[in-house]
Coordinates of C-alpha atoms in Angstrom, one line a residue:
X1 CA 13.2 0.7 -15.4
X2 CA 12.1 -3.3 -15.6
X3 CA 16.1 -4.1 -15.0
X4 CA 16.0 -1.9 -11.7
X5 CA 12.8 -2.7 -10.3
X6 CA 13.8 -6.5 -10.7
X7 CA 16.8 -5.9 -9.0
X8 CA 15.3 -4.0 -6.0
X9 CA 12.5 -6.6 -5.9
X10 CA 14.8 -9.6 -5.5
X11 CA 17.3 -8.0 -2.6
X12 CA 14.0 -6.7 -0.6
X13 CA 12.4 -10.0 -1.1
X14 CA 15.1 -12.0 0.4
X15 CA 15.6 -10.0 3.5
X16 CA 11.9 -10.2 4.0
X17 CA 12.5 -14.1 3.8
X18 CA 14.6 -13.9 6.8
X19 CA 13.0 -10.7 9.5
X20 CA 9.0 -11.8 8.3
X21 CA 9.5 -15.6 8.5
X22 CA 11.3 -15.5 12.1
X23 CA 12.7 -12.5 13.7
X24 CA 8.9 -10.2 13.4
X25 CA 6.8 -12.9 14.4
X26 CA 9.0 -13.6 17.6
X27 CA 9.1 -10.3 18.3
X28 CA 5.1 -9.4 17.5
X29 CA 3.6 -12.5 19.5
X30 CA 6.2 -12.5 22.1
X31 CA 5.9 -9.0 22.8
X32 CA 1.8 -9.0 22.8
X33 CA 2.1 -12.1 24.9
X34 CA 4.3 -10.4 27.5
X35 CA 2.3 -7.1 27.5
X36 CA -1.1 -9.1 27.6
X37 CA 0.2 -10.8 31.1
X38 CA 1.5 -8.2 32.3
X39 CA -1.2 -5.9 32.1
X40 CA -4.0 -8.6 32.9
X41 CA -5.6 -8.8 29.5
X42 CA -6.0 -5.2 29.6
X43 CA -7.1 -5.2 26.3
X44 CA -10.1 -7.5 27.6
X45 CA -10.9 -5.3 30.7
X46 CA -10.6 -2.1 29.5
X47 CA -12.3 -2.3 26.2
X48 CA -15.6 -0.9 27.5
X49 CA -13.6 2.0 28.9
X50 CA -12.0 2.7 25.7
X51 CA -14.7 2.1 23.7
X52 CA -16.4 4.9 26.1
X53 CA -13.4 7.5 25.9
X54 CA -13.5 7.2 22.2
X55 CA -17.1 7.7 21.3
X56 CA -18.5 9.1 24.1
X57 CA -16.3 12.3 23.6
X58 CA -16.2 11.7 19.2
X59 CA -15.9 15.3 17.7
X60 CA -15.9 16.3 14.2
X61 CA -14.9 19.7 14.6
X62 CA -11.7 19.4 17.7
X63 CA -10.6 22.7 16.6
X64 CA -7.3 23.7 16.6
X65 CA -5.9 22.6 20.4
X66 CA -2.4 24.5 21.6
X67 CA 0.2 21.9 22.6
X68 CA -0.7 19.1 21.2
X69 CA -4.3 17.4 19.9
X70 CA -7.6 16.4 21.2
X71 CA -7.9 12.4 22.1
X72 CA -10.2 11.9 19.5
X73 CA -7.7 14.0 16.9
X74 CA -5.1 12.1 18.1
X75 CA -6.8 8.8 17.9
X76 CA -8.0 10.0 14.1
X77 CA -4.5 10.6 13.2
X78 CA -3.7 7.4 14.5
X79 CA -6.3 5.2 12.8
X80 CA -5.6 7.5 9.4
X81 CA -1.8 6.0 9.7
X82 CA -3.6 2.1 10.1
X83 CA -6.6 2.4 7.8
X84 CA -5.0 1.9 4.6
X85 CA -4.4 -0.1 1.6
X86 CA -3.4 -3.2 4.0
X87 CA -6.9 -2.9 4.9
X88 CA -7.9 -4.1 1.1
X89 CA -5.2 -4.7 -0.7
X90 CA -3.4 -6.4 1.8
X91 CA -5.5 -8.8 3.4
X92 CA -6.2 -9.5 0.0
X93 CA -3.0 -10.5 -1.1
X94 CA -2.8 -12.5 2.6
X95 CA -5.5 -14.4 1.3
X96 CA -4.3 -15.2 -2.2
X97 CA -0.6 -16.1 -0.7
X98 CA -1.5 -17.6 2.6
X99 CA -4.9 -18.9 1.9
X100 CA -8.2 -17.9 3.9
X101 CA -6.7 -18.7 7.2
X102 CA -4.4 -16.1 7.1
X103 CA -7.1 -13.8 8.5
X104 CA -7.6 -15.5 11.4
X105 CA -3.7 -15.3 12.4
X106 CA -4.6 -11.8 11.2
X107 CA -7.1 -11.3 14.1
X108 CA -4.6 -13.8 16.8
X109 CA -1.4 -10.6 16.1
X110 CA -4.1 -7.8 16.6
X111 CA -6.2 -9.2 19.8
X112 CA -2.5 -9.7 21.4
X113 CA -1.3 -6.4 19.4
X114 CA -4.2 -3.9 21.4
X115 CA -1.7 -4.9 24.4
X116 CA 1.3 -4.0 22.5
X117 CA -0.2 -0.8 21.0
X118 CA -1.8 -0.2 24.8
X119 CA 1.8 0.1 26.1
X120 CA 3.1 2.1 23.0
X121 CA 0.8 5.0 23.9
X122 CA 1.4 4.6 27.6
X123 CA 5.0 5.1 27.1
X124 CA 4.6 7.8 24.2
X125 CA 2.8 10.2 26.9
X126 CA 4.7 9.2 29.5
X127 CA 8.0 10.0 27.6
X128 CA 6.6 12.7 26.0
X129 CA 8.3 16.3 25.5
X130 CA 6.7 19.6 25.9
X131 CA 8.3 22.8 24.5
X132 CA 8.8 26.2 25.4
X133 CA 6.0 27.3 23.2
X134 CA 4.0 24.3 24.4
X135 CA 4.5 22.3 21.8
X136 CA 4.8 18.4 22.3
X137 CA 6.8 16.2 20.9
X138 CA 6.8 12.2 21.3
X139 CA 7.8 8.7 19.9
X140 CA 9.8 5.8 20.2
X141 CA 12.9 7.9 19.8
X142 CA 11.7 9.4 23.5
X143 CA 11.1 6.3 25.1
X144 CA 13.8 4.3 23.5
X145 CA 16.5 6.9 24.8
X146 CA 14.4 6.8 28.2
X147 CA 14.7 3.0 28.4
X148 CA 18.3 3.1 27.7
X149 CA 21.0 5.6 28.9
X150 CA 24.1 6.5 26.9
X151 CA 25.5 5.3 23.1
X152 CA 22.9 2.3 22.7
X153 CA 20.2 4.4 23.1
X154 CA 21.2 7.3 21.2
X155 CA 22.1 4.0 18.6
X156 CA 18.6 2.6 18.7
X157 CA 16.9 5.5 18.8
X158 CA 19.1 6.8 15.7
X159 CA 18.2 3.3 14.2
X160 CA 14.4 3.7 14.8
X161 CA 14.0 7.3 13.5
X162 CA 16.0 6.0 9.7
X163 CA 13.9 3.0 9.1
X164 CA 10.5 5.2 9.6
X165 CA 11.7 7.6 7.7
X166 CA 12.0 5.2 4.4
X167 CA 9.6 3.0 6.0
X168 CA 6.3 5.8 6.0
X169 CA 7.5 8.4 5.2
X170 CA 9.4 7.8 1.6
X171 CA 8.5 3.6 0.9
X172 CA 5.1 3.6 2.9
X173 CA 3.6 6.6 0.5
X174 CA 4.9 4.7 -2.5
X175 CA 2.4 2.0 -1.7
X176 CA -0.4 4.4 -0.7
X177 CA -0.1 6.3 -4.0
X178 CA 0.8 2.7 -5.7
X179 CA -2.5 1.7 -5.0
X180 CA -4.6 4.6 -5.6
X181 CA -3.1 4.6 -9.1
X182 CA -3.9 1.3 -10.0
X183 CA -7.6 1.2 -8.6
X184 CA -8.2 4.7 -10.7
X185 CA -6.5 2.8 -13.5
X186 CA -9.0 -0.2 -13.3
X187 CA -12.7 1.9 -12.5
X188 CA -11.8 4.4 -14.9
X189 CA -10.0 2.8 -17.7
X190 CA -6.8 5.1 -17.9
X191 CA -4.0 2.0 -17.9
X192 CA -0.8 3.3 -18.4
X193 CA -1.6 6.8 -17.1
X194 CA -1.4 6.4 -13.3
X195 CA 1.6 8.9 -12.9
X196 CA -1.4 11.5 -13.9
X197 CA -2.8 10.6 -10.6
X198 CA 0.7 10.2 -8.9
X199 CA 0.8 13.6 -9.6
X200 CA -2.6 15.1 -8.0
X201 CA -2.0 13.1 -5.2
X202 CA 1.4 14.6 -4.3
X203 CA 0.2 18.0 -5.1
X204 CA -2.9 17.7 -3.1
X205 CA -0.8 16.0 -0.2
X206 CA 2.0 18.8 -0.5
X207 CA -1.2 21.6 0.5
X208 CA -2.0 19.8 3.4
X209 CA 1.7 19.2 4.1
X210 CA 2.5 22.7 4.4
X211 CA -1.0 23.4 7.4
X212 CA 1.5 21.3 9.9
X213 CA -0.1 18.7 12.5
X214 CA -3.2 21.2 13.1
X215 CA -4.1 20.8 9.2
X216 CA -3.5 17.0 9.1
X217 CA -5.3 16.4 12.2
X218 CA -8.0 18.7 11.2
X219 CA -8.1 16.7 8.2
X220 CA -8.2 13.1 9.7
X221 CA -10.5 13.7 12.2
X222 CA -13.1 14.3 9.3
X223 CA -12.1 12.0 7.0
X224 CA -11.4 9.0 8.9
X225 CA -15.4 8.1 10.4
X226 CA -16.6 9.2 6.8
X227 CA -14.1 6.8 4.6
X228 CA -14.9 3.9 7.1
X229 CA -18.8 4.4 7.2
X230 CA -18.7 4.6 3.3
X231 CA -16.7 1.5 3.5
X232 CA -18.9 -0.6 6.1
X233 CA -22.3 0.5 4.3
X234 CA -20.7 -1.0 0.9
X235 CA -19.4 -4.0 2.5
X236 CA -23.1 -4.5 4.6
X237 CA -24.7 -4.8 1.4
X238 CA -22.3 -7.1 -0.1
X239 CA -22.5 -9.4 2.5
X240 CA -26.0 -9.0 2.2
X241 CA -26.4 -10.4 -1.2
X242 CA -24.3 -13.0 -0.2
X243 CA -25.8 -13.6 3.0
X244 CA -26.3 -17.5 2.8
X245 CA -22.7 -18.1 2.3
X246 CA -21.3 -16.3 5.3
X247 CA -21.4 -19.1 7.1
X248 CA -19.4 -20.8 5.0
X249 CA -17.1 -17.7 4.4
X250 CA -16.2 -18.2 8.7
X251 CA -15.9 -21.6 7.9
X252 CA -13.0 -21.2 5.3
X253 CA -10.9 -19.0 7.6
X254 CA -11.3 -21.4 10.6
X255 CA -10.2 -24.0 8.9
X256 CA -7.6 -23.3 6.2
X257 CA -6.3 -21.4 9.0
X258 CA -5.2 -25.1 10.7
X259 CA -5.6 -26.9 7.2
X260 CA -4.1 -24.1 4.4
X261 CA -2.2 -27.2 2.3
X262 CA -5.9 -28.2 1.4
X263 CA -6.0 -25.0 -0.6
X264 CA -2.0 -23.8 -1.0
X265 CA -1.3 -27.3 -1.4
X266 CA 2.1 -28.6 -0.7
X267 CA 3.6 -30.0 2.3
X268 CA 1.0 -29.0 5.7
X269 CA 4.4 -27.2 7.2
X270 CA 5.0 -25.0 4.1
X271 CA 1.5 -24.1 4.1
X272 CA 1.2 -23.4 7.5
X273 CA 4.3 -21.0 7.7
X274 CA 2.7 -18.9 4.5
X275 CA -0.6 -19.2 6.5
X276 CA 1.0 -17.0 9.8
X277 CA 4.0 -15.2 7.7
X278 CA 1.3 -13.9 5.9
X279 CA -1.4 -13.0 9.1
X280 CA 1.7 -11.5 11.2
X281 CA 3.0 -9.4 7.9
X282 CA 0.1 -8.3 6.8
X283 CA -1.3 -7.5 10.2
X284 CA 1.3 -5.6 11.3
X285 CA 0.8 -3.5 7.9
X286 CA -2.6 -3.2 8.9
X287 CA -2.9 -2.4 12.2
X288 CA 0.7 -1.5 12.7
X289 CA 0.9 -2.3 16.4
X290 CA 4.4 -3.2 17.9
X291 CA 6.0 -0.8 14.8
X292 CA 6.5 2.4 16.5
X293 CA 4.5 4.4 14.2
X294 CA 0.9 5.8 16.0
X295 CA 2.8 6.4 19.2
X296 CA 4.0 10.3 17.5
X297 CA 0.1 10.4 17.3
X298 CA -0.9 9.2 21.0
X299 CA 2.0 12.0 22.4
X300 CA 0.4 15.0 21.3
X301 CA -3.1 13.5 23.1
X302 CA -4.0 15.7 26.1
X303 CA -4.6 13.3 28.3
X304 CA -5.1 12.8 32.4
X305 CA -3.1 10.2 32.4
X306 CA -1.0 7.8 30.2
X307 CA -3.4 5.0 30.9
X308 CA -6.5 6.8 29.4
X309 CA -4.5 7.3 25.9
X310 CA -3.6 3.4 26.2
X311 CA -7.0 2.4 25.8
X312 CA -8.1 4.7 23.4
X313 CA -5.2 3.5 21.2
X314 CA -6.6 -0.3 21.7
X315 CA -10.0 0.7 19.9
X316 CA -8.2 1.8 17.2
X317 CA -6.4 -1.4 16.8
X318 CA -9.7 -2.8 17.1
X319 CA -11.5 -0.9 14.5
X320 CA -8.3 -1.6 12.0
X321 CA -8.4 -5.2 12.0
X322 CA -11.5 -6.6 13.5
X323 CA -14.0 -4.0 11.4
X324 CA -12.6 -2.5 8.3
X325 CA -9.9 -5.7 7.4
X326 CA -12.5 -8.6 8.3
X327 CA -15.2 -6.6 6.8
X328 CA -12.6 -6.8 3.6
X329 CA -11.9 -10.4 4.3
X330 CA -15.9 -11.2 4.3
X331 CA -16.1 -9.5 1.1
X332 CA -13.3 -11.4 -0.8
X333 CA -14.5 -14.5 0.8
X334 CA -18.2 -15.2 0.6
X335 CA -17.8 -13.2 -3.0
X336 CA -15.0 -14.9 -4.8
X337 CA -14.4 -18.1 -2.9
X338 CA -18.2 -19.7 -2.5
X339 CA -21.0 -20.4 -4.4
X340 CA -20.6 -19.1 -8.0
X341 CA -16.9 -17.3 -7.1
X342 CA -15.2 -17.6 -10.2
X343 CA -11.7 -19.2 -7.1
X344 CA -14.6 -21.2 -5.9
X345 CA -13.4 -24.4 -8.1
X346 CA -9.5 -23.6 -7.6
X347 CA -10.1 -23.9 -3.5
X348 CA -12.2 -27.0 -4.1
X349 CA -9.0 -28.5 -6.8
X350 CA -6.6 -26.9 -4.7
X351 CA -3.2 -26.1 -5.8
X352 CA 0.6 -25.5 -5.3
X353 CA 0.4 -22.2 -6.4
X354 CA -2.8 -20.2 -5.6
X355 CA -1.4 -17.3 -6.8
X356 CA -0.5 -18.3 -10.2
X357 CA -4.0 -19.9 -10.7
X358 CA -5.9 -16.6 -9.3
X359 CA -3.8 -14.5 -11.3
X360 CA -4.8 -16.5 -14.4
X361 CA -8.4 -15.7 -14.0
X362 CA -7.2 -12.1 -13.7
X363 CA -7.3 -11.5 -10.3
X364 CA -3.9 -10.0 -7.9
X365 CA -4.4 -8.3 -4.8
X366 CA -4.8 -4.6 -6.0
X367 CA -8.1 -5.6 -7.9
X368 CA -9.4 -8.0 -5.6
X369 CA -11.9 -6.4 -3.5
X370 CA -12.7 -4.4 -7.0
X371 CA -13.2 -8.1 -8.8
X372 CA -15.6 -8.5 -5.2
X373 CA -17.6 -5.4 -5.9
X374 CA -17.8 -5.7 -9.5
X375 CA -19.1 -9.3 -9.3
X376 CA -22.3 -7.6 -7.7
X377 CA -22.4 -4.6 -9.2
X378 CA -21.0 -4.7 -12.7
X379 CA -17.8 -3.1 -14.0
X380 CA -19.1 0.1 -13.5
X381 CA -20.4 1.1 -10.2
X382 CA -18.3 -1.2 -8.3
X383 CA -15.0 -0.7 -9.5
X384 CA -15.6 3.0 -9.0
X385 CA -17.1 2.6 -5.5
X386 CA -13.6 0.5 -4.7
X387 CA -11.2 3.1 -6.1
X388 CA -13.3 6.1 -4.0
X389 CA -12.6 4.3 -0.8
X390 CA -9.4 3.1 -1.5
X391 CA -8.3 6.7 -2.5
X392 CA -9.5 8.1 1.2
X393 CA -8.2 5.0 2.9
X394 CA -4.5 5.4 1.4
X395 CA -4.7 9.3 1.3
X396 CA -5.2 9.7 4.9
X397 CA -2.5 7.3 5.8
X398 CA -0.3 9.1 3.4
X399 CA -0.9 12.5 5.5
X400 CA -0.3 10.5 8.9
X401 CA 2.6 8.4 7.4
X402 CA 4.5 11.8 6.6
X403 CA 3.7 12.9 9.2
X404 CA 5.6 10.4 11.4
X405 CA 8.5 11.0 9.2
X406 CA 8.8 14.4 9.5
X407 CA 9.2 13.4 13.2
X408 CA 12.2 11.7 12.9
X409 CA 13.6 13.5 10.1
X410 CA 13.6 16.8 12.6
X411 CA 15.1 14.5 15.4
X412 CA 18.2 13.3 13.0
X413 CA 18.4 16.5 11.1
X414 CA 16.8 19.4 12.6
X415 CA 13.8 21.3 12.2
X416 CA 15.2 23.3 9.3
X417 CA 15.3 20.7 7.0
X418 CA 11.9 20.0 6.5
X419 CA 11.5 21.2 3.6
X420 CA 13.9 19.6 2.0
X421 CA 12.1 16.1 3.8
X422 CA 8.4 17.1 2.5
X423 CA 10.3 17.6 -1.2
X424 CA 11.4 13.9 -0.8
X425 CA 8.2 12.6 0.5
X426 CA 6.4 14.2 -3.0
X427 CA 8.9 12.6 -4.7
X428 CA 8.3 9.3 -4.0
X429 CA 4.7 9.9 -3.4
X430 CA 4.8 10.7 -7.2
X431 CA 7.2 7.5 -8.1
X432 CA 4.8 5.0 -6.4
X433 CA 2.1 5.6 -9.4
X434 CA 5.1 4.4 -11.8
X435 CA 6.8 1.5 -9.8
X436 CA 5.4 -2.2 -9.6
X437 CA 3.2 -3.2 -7.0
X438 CA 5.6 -6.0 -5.8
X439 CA 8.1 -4.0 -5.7
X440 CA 6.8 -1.1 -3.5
X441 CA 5.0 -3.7 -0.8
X442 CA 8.0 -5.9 -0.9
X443 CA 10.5 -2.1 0.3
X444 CA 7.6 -1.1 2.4
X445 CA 7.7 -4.4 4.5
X446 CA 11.3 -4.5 4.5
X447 CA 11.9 -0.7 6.6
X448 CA 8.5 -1.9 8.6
X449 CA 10.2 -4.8 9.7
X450 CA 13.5 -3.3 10.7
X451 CA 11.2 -0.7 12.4
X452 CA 9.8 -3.5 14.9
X453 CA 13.2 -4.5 16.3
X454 CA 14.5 -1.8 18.1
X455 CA 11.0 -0.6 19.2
X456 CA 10.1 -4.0 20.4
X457 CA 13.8 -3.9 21.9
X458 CA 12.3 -0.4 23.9
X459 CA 8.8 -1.4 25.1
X460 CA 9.9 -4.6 26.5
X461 CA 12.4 -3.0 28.6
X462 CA 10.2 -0.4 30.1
X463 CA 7.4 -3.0 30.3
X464 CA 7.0 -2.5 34.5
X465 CA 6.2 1.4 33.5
X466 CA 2.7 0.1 31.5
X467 CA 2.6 -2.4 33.9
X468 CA 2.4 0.0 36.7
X469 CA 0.0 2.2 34.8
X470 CA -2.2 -1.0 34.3
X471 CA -2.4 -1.7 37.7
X472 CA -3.0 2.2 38.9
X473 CA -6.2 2.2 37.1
X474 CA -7.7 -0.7 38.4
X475 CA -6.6 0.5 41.9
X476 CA -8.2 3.7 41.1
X477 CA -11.5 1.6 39.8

């Protein structure tokens, strides 16, 4: 098993090198930046709106809608697929690789990613497909066939709908379930026995499977304000407690953000590149704008019009990265890093490898935010706390992940071989308890990655369509 995992590691590693380090940032920034002018910082005058359309109209109980999903449901679905582990575990390991500042690149690719995601739901309902029976379907495969006509498209969009297969719904559950295993392991003292929980969660996940959209939606829309309230009234107190060093917590990320070899050590263009490798990769992990994923969720949306799905879609890029990630990022920060942190003397030393020296003291990225909690609380209480939330964090995104698989497993395959996806999915649900936690972020990021390219490829070519919709709106204002 050690001989394999190795050898996985080191292939998905090295590809990673090459699409994180230059081809996904390109991509990411260029394509917020271009959706950001084009719509005239719609992201900056429409929040109110969405911010409105989302919890002015917030329903717990959507019921079950025919053809397709509430906005809210929709929007819960969505965020269920963001809110994850890259919420905690990684902006954690952001931090430890890429320093503090890594966060605030984190925020730069999310402020210019509520553009990008604007335009992904814009083009998901405008390219969306309704059936005989009235059910809709929707996704990049739509509008990437839309944007281009013939073999290329029929390519990309064939391209697309493999990568987010592996991506969500086979690698992507690997590190839901990954992480859920090793936070249980940790609070509850069961090392070496996370397959037991590999095993609820794919049976548990399998029930829910079977409901369809309806059941997962139904699902989502009820656990998705409840894990993130649980989350933010944890995190309030923490920060709390350590309320006299949250100025110096915003302090860190501002400036190791333009000054990381002062904590990575090393040359200042090395540290720099793991600075905004890390905020781009990570980001896009988190709040998964420009990947093609949460469009299947916008489609189903019944919606007036495209536009009014685009900036519900914003808010939840919004309540990804710039509540429930910085609220992880505060944690870590003003916890571990200041005052009495037990990194607070490695960032003053500073280092070539931060990693190494963190790791020595007994702290990775998958016990992190638990060391955070802990370090208030005591072993008990916090590490429990951590795992709770981290088990409804990376459960619903499991649900949505496979979800968005399914998809584009019916689109390559057909609708009768679902079963024989959702027995695959269980699978490797299962196999993420067993696998290192190197190896299942490093295949994850790999498939996202590969995911970006032709999707990017899609939106930028149909860019005048949000464009128009942009514009229409304000018109209509």
């Amino acid at each position: 098993m050690d001989k394999i995992n190795d050898f996985l590691l080191n292939i998905a590693a090295n590809v990673n090198t090459y699409l994180s380090n230059y081809i996904l940032i390109i991509l990411l920034v260029g394509c917020g930046l271009l959706f950001t002018i084009r719509t005239r910082f719609v992201q900056v005058r429409c929040f109110g709106e969405g911010m409105k359309r989302v919890f002015g109209n917030i329903k717990f109980f959507g019921g079950k809608q025919s053809g397709g999903l509430s906005s809210f449901q929709a929007l819960a679905t969505a965020i269920a697929a963001q809110v994850g582990t890259g919420n905690i575990v990684g902006a954690c390991g952001a931090i430890l690789i890429g320093g503090p500042g890594a966060i605030f690149w984190m925020w730069i690719i999310a402020f210019f990613g509520m553009a990008t995601i604007y335009a992904e739901a814009v083009l998901a309902q405008h390219t969306k497909k309704v059936n005989e029976d009235g059910s809709v379907e929707g996704g990049p495969v739509y509008y990437i066939k839309s944007a281009f006509k013939g073999g290329f498209g029929k390519f990309l969009a064939g391209f697309f709908a493999v990568a987010i297969v592996l991506a969500l719904g086979f690698m992507g559950s690997m590190v839901q379930s990954n992480s859920i295993a090793g936070a249980c392991e940790t609070a509850f003292k069961m090392e070496g026995y996370g397959w037991i929980i590999g095993i609820a969660v794919a049976v548990i996940a399998g029930i829910i499977f079977l409901g369809g959209v309806q059941r997962i939606a139904s699902v989502t829309e009820k656990l998705v304000p409840v894990m993130a309230v649980l989350y933010i009234l944890g995190g309030i107190v923490i920060l709390a407690l350590r309320a006299k060093y949250i100025p110096e917590t915003f302090g860190m990320i501002f400036k190791f953000a333009f000054q990381p070899q002062a904590i990575l050590g090393g040359t200042f263009g090395a540290a720099i590149a793991a600075a905004i490798t890390q905020g781009v990769k990570r980001g896009l992990f988190s709040n998964e704008a420009g990947m093609g994923s949460t469009p299947h969720a916008h489609a189903l949306a019944k919606v007036e019009k495209p536009h009014d799905q685009g900036v519900v879609a914003m808010i939840g890029v919004f309540i990804d990265t710039f509540i429930v990630l910085t609220m992880t990022a505060l944690i870590v920060i003003s916890t571990l890093y200041t005052g009495d942190g037990v990194l607070a003397d490695v960032v003053k030393n500073g280092t070539t490898d931060f990693a190494a020296s963190a790791k020595a003291l007994g702290i990775e990225k998958n016990n992190m935010v638990q060391a955070a909690f802990q370090s208030l609380f005591g072993d008990g209480f916090g590490g429990i706390f951590v795992a709770i939330c981290l088990l409804f964090f990376a459960f619903s995104t499991i649900l949505s992940w496979n979800y968005f698989g399914k998809i584009n497993f019916q689109y390559l395959f057909g609708k009768k071989a679902t079963p024989v996806y959702t027995v695959i999915s269980l699978i490797f649900i299962f196999l993420g308890s067993l696998f290192s936690s190197d190896l299942v972020w490093e295949l994850a990021d790999m498939f996202n990655n590969l995911m970006v390219i032709p999707n990017v490829i899609a939106l930028v070519a149909l860019s005048g369509i949000v464009a128009v919709a942009s514009k229409k709106i304000k018109k209509n204002k």
